[in-house]
């Protein structure tokens, strides 16, 4: 194996975290800001990129960091290495309510494609790169643009998604149509494209967007029930104007604020 072989356990329901157990000299890479806690004996270092090109000189490091810049992520990642002589544990937390999905890259042909902000952590040796879309429709209307994240290697990786996770095993030629924002990731053999919803009523009054994703098997697809973009838009929409929330949920709403004298002009 090129990647370190790690053990893990996922805790929690709505706000999960993954606990990774490292043997001596084993390591795990993680996105900045995902760290939760670790035991003594672990060494934390900040590196350029994902660490898979650390032995290839300055150009290798710059190329690895540049790939992450294209996906909108930080140039730096954090690697945690067990420098002790015993097993040690380190934990990484979900950034928002949802689920953590363990991905065994060796079982998926050493490659998994996911949305840009889905990656949480992985065994050291896993490459976190970019996947360019060759289809204009997917690039312009797919919700993820022309660039998605690509996880390569033979180790364990962990991705995070909002709400409840649905795993679909598609047979050859089987098609699954999905809201573009609900895709978490899929295996390398899945054909991903964008289709127009169609119909004037659907387009104008449907409220589901103009396009949906078409995923054609064979392969494995992970779907999330609550994309972060949808959660954020609902939160923003529920913020009362002027910062006054006392009338929220009442029958009178804003008129109730006027009647109870709480609105100030």
C-alpha atoms as a printed R data frame, in Angstrom:
    type eleno elety resid chain resno       x      y       z
1   ATOM     1    CA   UNK     A     1   0.000  0.000   0.000
2   ATOM     2    CA   UNK     A     2   1.153  3.532  -0.809
3   ATOM     3    CA   UNK     A     3  -1.142  5.132   1.773
4   ATOM     4    CA   UNK     A     4  -0.949  4.549   5.495
5   ATOM     5    CA   UNK     A     5  -3.378  1.918   6.787
6   ATOM     6    CA   UNK     A     6  -5.494  3.531   9.513
7   ATOM     7    CA   UNK     A     7  -8.306  2.417  11.817
8   ATOM     8    CA   UNK     A     8 -11.254  4.645  12.625
9   ATOM     9    CA   UNK     A     9 -14.584  5.017  14.417
10  ATOM    10    CA   UNK     A    10 -17.363  7.522  13.664
11  ATOM    11    CA   UNK     A    11 -19.308  8.935  16.622
12  ATOM    12    CA   UNK     A    12 -22.560 10.901  16.846
13  ATOM    13    CA   UNK     A    13 -25.710 11.342  14.827
14  ATOM    14    CA   UNK     A    14 -26.411 14.920  13.637
15  ATOM    15    CA   UNK     A    15 -22.973 16.425  14.421
16  ATOM    16    CA   UNK     A    16 -20.559 13.577  13.838
17  ATOM    17    CA   UNK     A    17 -16.835 13.308  14.329
18  ATOM    18    CA   UNK     A    18 -14.378 10.644  13.208
19  ATOM    19    CA   UNK     A    19 -11.727  9.242  15.536
20  ATOM    20    CA   UNK     A    20  -8.651  7.919  13.707
21  ATOM    21    CA   UNK     A    21  -6.287  5.474  15.409
22  ATOM    22    CA   UNK     A    22  -2.664  5.683  14.267
23  ATOM    23    CA   UNK     A    23   0.058  3.117  14.732
24  ATOM    24    CA   UNK     A    24   3.614  4.396  15.342
25  ATOM    25    CA   UNK     A    25   4.802  6.553  12.404
26  ATOM    26    CA   UNK     A    26   1.384  6.488  10.733
27  ATOM    27    CA   UNK     A    27  -0.174  9.779   9.693
28  ATOM    28    CA   UNK     A    28  -3.413 11.388   8.605
29  ATOM    29    CA   UNK     A    29  -3.989 14.563   6.570
30  ATOM    30    CA   UNK     A    30  -6.891 16.928   7.219
31  ATOM    31    CA   UNK     A    31  -8.405 20.197   6.071
32  ATOM    32    CA   UNK     A    32  -7.489 23.225   8.153
33  ATOM    33    CA   UNK     A    33 -10.136 23.848  10.796
34  ATOM    34    CA   UNK     A    34 -11.422 20.267  11.021
35  ATOM    35    CA   UNK     A    35  -9.216 19.245  13.974
36  ATOM    36    CA   UNK     A    36 -11.086 18.374  17.184
37  ATOM    37    CA   UNK     A    37  -8.715 16.681  19.649
38  ATOM    38    CA   UNK     A    38  -5.683 14.375  19.867
39  ATOM    39    CA   UNK     A    39  -3.755 12.330  22.370
40  ATOM    40    CA   UNK     A    40  -0.188 13.036  23.456
41  ATOM    41    CA   UNK     A    41   2.564 11.663  21.259
42  ATOM    42    CA   UNK     A    42   1.097 13.021  18.028
43  ATOM    43    CA   UNK     A    43   2.998 15.637  16.035
44  ATOM    44    CA   UNK     A    44   1.018 18.251  14.069
45  ATOM    45    CA   UNK     A    45   2.612 19.927  11.041
46  ATOM    46    CA   UNK     A    46   1.264 22.334   8.415
47  ATOM    47    CA   UNK     A    47   2.250 21.445   4.851
48  ATOM    48    CA   UNK     A    48   1.698 22.678   1.308
49  ATOM    49    CA   UNK     A    49  -0.981 20.717  -0.513
50  ATOM    50    CA   UNK     A    50  -1.858 17.181   0.557
51  ATOM    51    CA   UNK     A    51   1.624 15.886   1.285
52  ATOM    52    CA   UNK     A    52   1.663 13.371  -1.557
53  ATOM    53    CA   UNK     A    53   4.320 15.398  -3.424
54  ATOM    54    CA   UNK     A    54   6.482 16.403  -0.466
55  ATOM    55    CA   UNK     A    55   9.443 14.382  -1.755
56  ATOM    56    CA   UNK     A    56   9.341 15.816  -5.293
57  ATOM    57    CA   UNK     A    57  11.041 19.134  -4.608
58  ATOM    58    CA   UNK     A    58   9.765 22.696  -4.701
59  ATOM    59    CA   UNK     A    59   7.868 22.307  -7.990
60  ATOM    60    CA   UNK     A    60   5.985 19.271  -6.681
61  ATOM    61    CA   UNK     A    61   4.942 21.149  -3.577
62  ATOM    62    CA   UNK     A    62   3.852 24.223  -5.554
63  ATOM    63    CA   UNK     A    63   1.852 22.108  -8.009
64  ATOM    64    CA   UNK     A    64   0.102 20.283  -5.159
65  ATOM    65    CA   UNK     A    65  -0.746 23.584  -3.454
66  ATOM    66    CA   UNK     A    66  -1.872 25.150  -6.736
67  ATOM    67    CA   UNK     A    67  -4.407 22.378  -7.325
68  ATOM    68    CA   UNK     A    68  -6.003 23.162  -3.975
69  ATOM    69    CA   UNK     A    69  -6.120 26.869  -4.807
70  ATOM    70    CA   UNK     A    70  -8.192 26.107  -7.918
71  ATOM    71    CA   UNK     A    71 -10.804 24.308  -5.807
72  ATOM    72    CA   UNK     A    72 -11.146 27.308  -3.484
73  ATOM    73    CA   UNK     A    73  -9.465 25.535  -0.559
74  ATOM    74    CA   UNK     A    74  -6.539 26.712   1.547
75  ATOM    75    CA   UNK     A    75  -3.019 26.267   0.196
76  ATOM    76    CA   UNK     A    76  -2.143 24.430   3.373
77  ATOM    77    CA   UNK     A    77  -3.220 21.175   4.974
78  ATOM    78    CA   UNK     A    78  -2.401 19.682   8.357
79  ATOM    79    CA   UNK     A    79  -0.727 16.302   8.859
80  ATOM    80    CA   UNK     A    80  -0.847 14.474  12.181
81  ATOM    81    CA   UNK     A    81   1.874 11.858  12.723
82  ATOM    82    CA   UNK     A    82   2.205  9.379  15.569
83  ATOM    83    CA   UNK     A    83   5.735  9.904  16.912
84  ATOM    84    CA   UNK     A    84   5.227  7.660  19.952
85  ATOM    85    CA   UNK     A    85   5.786  3.918  20.349
86  ATOM    86    CA   UNK     A    86   2.115  3.128  21.028
87  ATOM    87    CA   UNK     A    87  -1.165  3.628  19.221
88  ATOM    88    CA   UNK     A    88  -2.581  7.147  19.440
89  ATOM    89    CA   UNK     A    89  -5.916  8.707  18.445
90  ATOM    90    CA   UNK     A    90  -6.845 11.980  16.744
91  ATOM    91    CA   UNK     A    91 -10.379 13.227  15.983
92  ATOM    92    CA   UNK     A    92 -11.860 15.473  13.306
93  ATOM    93    CA   UNK     A    93 -15.290 17.111  13.508
94  ATOM    94    CA   UNK     A    94 -18.023 17.857  10.977
95  ATOM    95    CA   UNK     A    95 -18.204 21.534   9.949
96  ATOM    96    CA   UNK     A    96 -22.039 21.542  10.032
97  ATOM    97    CA   UNK     A    97 -24.922 19.108  10.761
98  ATOM    98    CA   UNK     A    98 -24.726 16.037   8.591
99  ATOM    99    CA   UNK     A    99 -22.885 12.763   8.170
100 ATOM   100    CA   UNK     A   100 -19.299 11.616   7.707
101 ATOM   101    CA   UNK     A   101 -18.840  9.001   4.972
102 ATOM   102    CA   UNK     A   102 -15.823  6.658   5.018
103 ATOM   103    CA   UNK     A   103 -14.455  6.019   1.531
104 ATOM   104    CA   UNK     A   104 -12.191  3.012   0.968
105 ATOM   105    CA   UNK     A   105 -10.379  4.145  -2.168
106 ATOM   106    CA   UNK     A   106  -8.911  0.690  -2.787
107 ATOM   107    CA   UNK     A   107 -12.453 -0.691  -3.112
108 ATOM   108    CA   UNK     A   108 -13.403  2.052  -5.599
109 ATOM   109    CA   UNK     A   109 -10.551  1.633  -8.076
110 ATOM   110    CA   UNK     A   110  -8.261  4.076  -6.218
111 ATOM   111    CA   UNK     A   111 -10.274  7.128  -7.236
112 ATOM   112    CA   UNK     A   112 -13.314  9.003  -5.937
113 ATOM   113    CA   UNK     A   113 -14.759 12.301  -7.213
114 ATOM   114    CA   UNK     A   114 -16.588 14.612  -4.799
115 ATOM   115    CA   UNK     A   115 -17.837 18.164  -4.452
116 ATOM   116    CA   UNK     A   116 -15.216 20.787  -3.653
117 ATOM   117    CA   UNK     A   117 -15.950 21.229   0.059
118 ATOM   118    CA   UNK     A   118 -16.734 17.585   0.915
119 ATOM   119    CA   UNK     A   119 -13.247 16.348   1.878
120 ATOM   120    CA   UNK     A   120 -12.581 16.122   5.636
121 ATOM   121    CA   UNK     A   121  -9.482 13.960   6.208
122 ATOM   122    CA   UNK     A   122  -7.622 10.927   4.827
123 ATOM   123    CA   UNK     A   123  -4.746  8.560   5.457
124 ATOM   124    CA   UNK     A   124  -1.379 10.071   4.634
125 ATOM   125    CA   UNK     A   125  -0.477  9.190   1.069
126 ATOM   126    CA   UNK     A   126  -3.919  9.923  -0.379
127 ATOM   127    CA   UNK     A   127  -3.736 12.583  -3.084
128 ATOM   128    CA   UNK     A   128  -6.318 15.385  -2.957
129 ATOM   129    CA   UNK     A   129  -6.454 16.871  -6.442
130 ATOM   130    CA   UNK     A   130  -8.859 18.386  -8.953
131 ATOM   131    CA   UNK     A   131 -11.156 16.872 -11.578
132 ATOM   132    CA   UNK     A   132 -11.915 19.077 -14.590
133 ATOM   133    CA   UNK     A   133 -15.234 18.722 -16.344
134 ATOM   134    CA   UNK     A   134 -15.017 18.200 -20.090
135 ATOM   135    CA   UNK     A   135 -18.679 19.001 -20.612
136 ATOM   136    CA   UNK     A   136 -19.791 22.629 -20.952
137 ATOM   137    CA   UNK     A   137 -23.285 21.973 -19.605
138 ATOM   138    CA   UNK     A   138 -21.955 20.360 -16.477
139 ATOM   139    CA   UNK     A   139 -19.432 23.152 -15.987
140 ATOM   140    CA   UNK     A   140 -21.869 26.053 -16.370
141 ATOM   141    CA   UNK     A   141 -24.987 24.606 -14.740
142 ATOM   142    CA   UNK     A   142 -23.804 21.714 -12.553
143 ATOM   143    CA   UNK     A   143 -23.535 23.730  -9.358
144 ATOM   144    CA   UNK     A   144 -19.891 22.687  -8.918
145 ATOM   145    CA   UNK     A   145 -18.503 24.469 -11.990
146 ATOM   146    CA   UNK     A   146 -15.773 22.907 -14.094
147 ATOM   147    CA   UNK     A   147 -13.762 21.741 -11.089
148 ATOM   148    CA   UNK     A   148 -14.506 19.045  -8.526
149 ATOM   149    CA   UNK     A   149 -12.236 17.364  -5.979
150 ATOM   150    CA   UNK     A   150 -10.484 14.105  -6.831
151 ATOM   151    CA   UNK     A   151  -9.274 11.698  -4.137
152 ATOM   152    CA   UNK     A   152  -6.712  9.163  -5.349
153 ATOM   153    CA   UNK     A   153  -4.791  6.399  -3.598
154 ATOM   154    CA   UNK     A   154  -5.365  3.099  -1.851
155 ATOM   155    CA   UNK     A   155  -6.145  4.349   1.675
156 ATOM   156    CA   UNK     A   156  -9.149  5.536   3.642
157 ATOM   157    CA   UNK     A   157 -10.645  8.976   3.043
158 ATOM   158    CA   UNK     A   158 -13.526 10.705   4.804
159 ATOM   159    CA   UNK     A   159 -15.990 13.129   3.233
160 ATOM   160    CA   UNK     A   160 -18.724 15.155   4.914
161 ATOM   161    CA   UNK     A   161 -22.207 16.004   3.645
162 ATOM   162    CA   UNK     A   162 -25.340 17.645   5.006
163 ATOM   163    CA   UNK     A   163 -28.374 15.883   6.400
164 ATOM   164    CA   UNK     A   164 -28.841 12.175   5.733
165 ATOM   165    CA   UNK     A   165 -26.642 10.277   3.273
166 ATOM   166    CA   UNK     A   166 -28.076  7.976   0.610
167 ATOM   167    CA   UNK     A   167 -25.807  5.452  -1.119
168 ATOM   168    CA   UNK     A   168 -26.893  4.232  -4.554
169 ATOM   169    CA   UNK     A   169 -25.342  1.356  -6.475
170 ATOM   170    CA   UNK     A   170 -26.011  1.956 -10.172
171 ATOM   171    CA   UNK     A   171 -25.931 -0.858 -12.671
172 ATOM   172    CA   UNK     A   172 -24.513 -0.415 -16.162
173 ATOM   173    CA   UNK     A   173 -26.756  1.988 -18.077
174 ATOM   174    CA   UNK     A   174 -28.924  2.775 -15.025
175 ATOM   175    CA   UNK     A   175 -29.648  6.502 -14.696
176 ATOM   176    CA   UNK     A   176 -30.322  8.485 -11.516
177 ATOM   177    CA   UNK     A   177 -31.540 12.089 -11.746
178 ATOM   178    CA   UNK     A   178 -30.520 14.262  -8.801
179 ATOM   179    CA   UNK     A   179 -30.692 17.888  -7.718
180 ATOM   180    CA   UNK     A   180 -27.276 19.326  -8.611
181 ATOM   181    CA   UNK     A   181 -26.591 20.504  -5.059
182 ATOM   182    CA   UNK     A   182 -27.383 17.119  -3.491
183 ATOM   183    CA   UNK     A   183 -24.454 15.245  -5.018
184 ATOM   184    CA   UNK     A   184 -21.737 14.311  -2.524
185 ATOM   185    CA   UNK     A   185 -19.539 12.215  -4.778
186 ATOM   186    CA   UNK     A   186 -19.297  9.207  -7.079
187 ATOM   187    CA   UNK     A   187 -16.863  6.599  -8.334
188 ATOM   188    CA   UNK     A   188 -14.735  7.122 -11.423
189 ATOM   189    CA   UNK     A   189 -16.886  5.027 -13.804
190 ATOM   190    CA   UNK     A   190 -20.077  7.047 -13.239
191 ATOM   191    CA   UNK     A   191 -20.955  9.355 -16.140
192 ATOM   192    CA   UNK     A   192 -22.059 12.749 -14.793
193 ATOM   193    CA   UNK     A   193 -23.953 15.222 -16.968
194 ATOM   194    CA   UNK     A   194 -26.560 17.989 -16.693
195 ATOM   195    CA   UNK     A   195 -30.086 17.919 -18.141
196 ATOM   196    CA   UNK     A   196 -32.590 20.723 -18.634
197 ATOM   197    CA   UNK     A   197 -35.760 20.246 -16.582
198 ATOM   198    CA   UNK     A   198 -37.984 21.250 -19.490
199 ATOM   199    CA   UNK     A   199 -41.537 22.543 -19.626
200 ATOM   200    CA   UNK     A   200 -42.606 26.158 -19.142
201 ATOM   201    CA   UNK     A   201 -44.497 25.453 -15.908
202 ATOM   202    CA   UNK     A   202 -41.611 23.473 -14.470
203 ATOM   203    CA   UNK     A   203 -39.134 26.177 -15.433
204 ATOM   204    CA   UNK     A   204 -41.119 29.172 -14.192
205 ATOM   205    CA   UNK     A   205 -43.095 27.782 -11.250
206 ATOM   206    CA   UNK     A   206 -41.328 24.541 -10.288
207 ATOM   207    CA   UNK     A   207 -38.973 26.130  -7.780
208 ATOM   208    CA   UNK     A   208 -36.474 23.296  -8.254
209 ATOM   209    CA   UNK     A   209 -34.084 25.052 -10.606
210 ATOM   210    CA   UNK     A   210 -33.620 24.794 -14.351
211 ATOM   211    CA   UNK     A   211 -31.290 21.794 -14.363
212 ATOM   212    CA   UNK     A   212 -30.733 18.501 -12.620
213 ATOM   213    CA   UNK     A   213 -27.800 16.101 -12.630
214 ATOM   214    CA   UNK     A   214 -27.942 12.871 -14.601
215 ATOM   215    CA   UNK     A   215 -25.762 10.090 -13.178
216 ATOM   216    CA   UNK     A   216 -25.335  6.997 -15.349
217 ATOM   217    CA   UNK     A   217 -23.883  3.748 -14.016
218 ATOM   218    CA   UNK     A   218 -22.100  1.554 -13.419
219 ATOM   219    CA   UNK     A   219 -20.777  2.832 -10.125
220 ATOM   220    CA   UNK     A   220 -21.533  4.090  -6.640
221 ATOM   221    CA   UNK     A   221 -23.134  7.468  -5.910
222 ATOM   222    CA   UNK     A   222 -23.548  9.270  -2.581
223 ATOM   223    CA   UNK     A   223 -26.423 11.760  -2.225
224 ATOM   224    CA   UNK     A   224 -27.021 14.250   0.612
225 ATOM   225    CA   UNK     A   225 -30.469 15.338   1.780
226 ATOM   226    CA   UNK     A   226 -29.423 18.843   2.927
227 ATOM   227    CA   UNK     A   227 -26.706 20.646   0.936
228 ATOM   228    CA   UNK     A   228 -24.989 23.410   2.897
229 ATOM   229    CA   UNK     A   229 -26.017 25.991   0.269
230 ATOM   230    CA   UNK     A   230 -29.686 25.111   0.829
231 ATOM   231    CA   UNK     A   231 -29.270 25.270   4.615
232 ATOM   232    CA   UNK     A   232 -27.536 28.650   4.395
233 ATOM   233    CA   UNK     A   233 -30.215 30.121   2.114
234 ATOM   234    CA   UNK     A   234 -32.970 29.028   4.507
235 ATOM   235    CA   UNK     A   235 -31.138 30.599   7.454
236 ATOM   236    CA   UNK     A   236 -30.627 33.866   5.597
237 ATOM   237    CA   UNK     A   237 -34.271 33.923   4.478
238 ATOM   238    CA   UNK     A   238 -35.472 33.466   8.065
239 ATOM   239    CA   UNK     A   239 -33.493 36.405   9.469
240 ATOM   240    CA   UNK     A   240 -36.020 39.153  10.343
241 ATOM   241    CA   UNK     A   241 -35.486 42.537   8.770
242 ATOM   242    CA   UNK     A   242 -34.069 45.023  11.188
243 ATOM   243    CA   UNK     A   243 -32.862 42.216  13.473
244 ATOM   244    CA   UNK     A   244 -36.206 41.945  15.341
245 ATOM   245    CA   UNK     A   245 -37.391 38.345  15.764
246 ATOM   246    CA   UNK     A   246 -40.069 38.702  18.429
247 ATOM   247    CA   UNK     A   247 -42.934 38.350  15.952
248 ATOM   248    CA   UNK     A   248 -41.553 35.214  14.326
249 ATOM   249    CA   UNK     A   249 -44.015 32.358  14.329
250 ATOM   250    CA   UNK     A   250 -46.984 34.464  15.402
251 ATOM   251    CA   UNK     A   251 -50.134 34.824  13.348
252 ATOM   252    CA   UNK     A   252 -49.702 38.574  13.047
253 ATOM   253    CA   UNK     A   253 -45.983 38.394  12.271
254 ATOM   254    CA   UNK     A   254 -44.562 41.867  11.635
255 ATOM   255    CA   UNK     A   255 -47.953 43.467  12.356
256 ATOM   256    CA   UNK     A   256 -47.754 41.976  15.855
257 ATOM   257    CA   UNK     A   257 -44.528 43.852  16.456
258 ATOM   258    CA   UNK     A   258 -46.284 47.114  15.608
259 ATOM   259    CA   UNK     A   259 -49.174 46.372  17.951
260 ATOM   260    CA   UNK     A   260 -47.018 45.411  20.923
261 ATOM   261    CA   UNK     A   261 -44.896 48.529  20.533
262 ATOM   262    CA   UNK     A   262 -41.639 46.663  20.016
263 ATOM   263    CA   UNK     A   263 -40.890 48.277  16.640
264 ATOM   264    CA   UNK     A   264 -38.895 51.469  17.027
265 ATOM   265    CA   UNK     A   265 -38.648 54.051  14.282
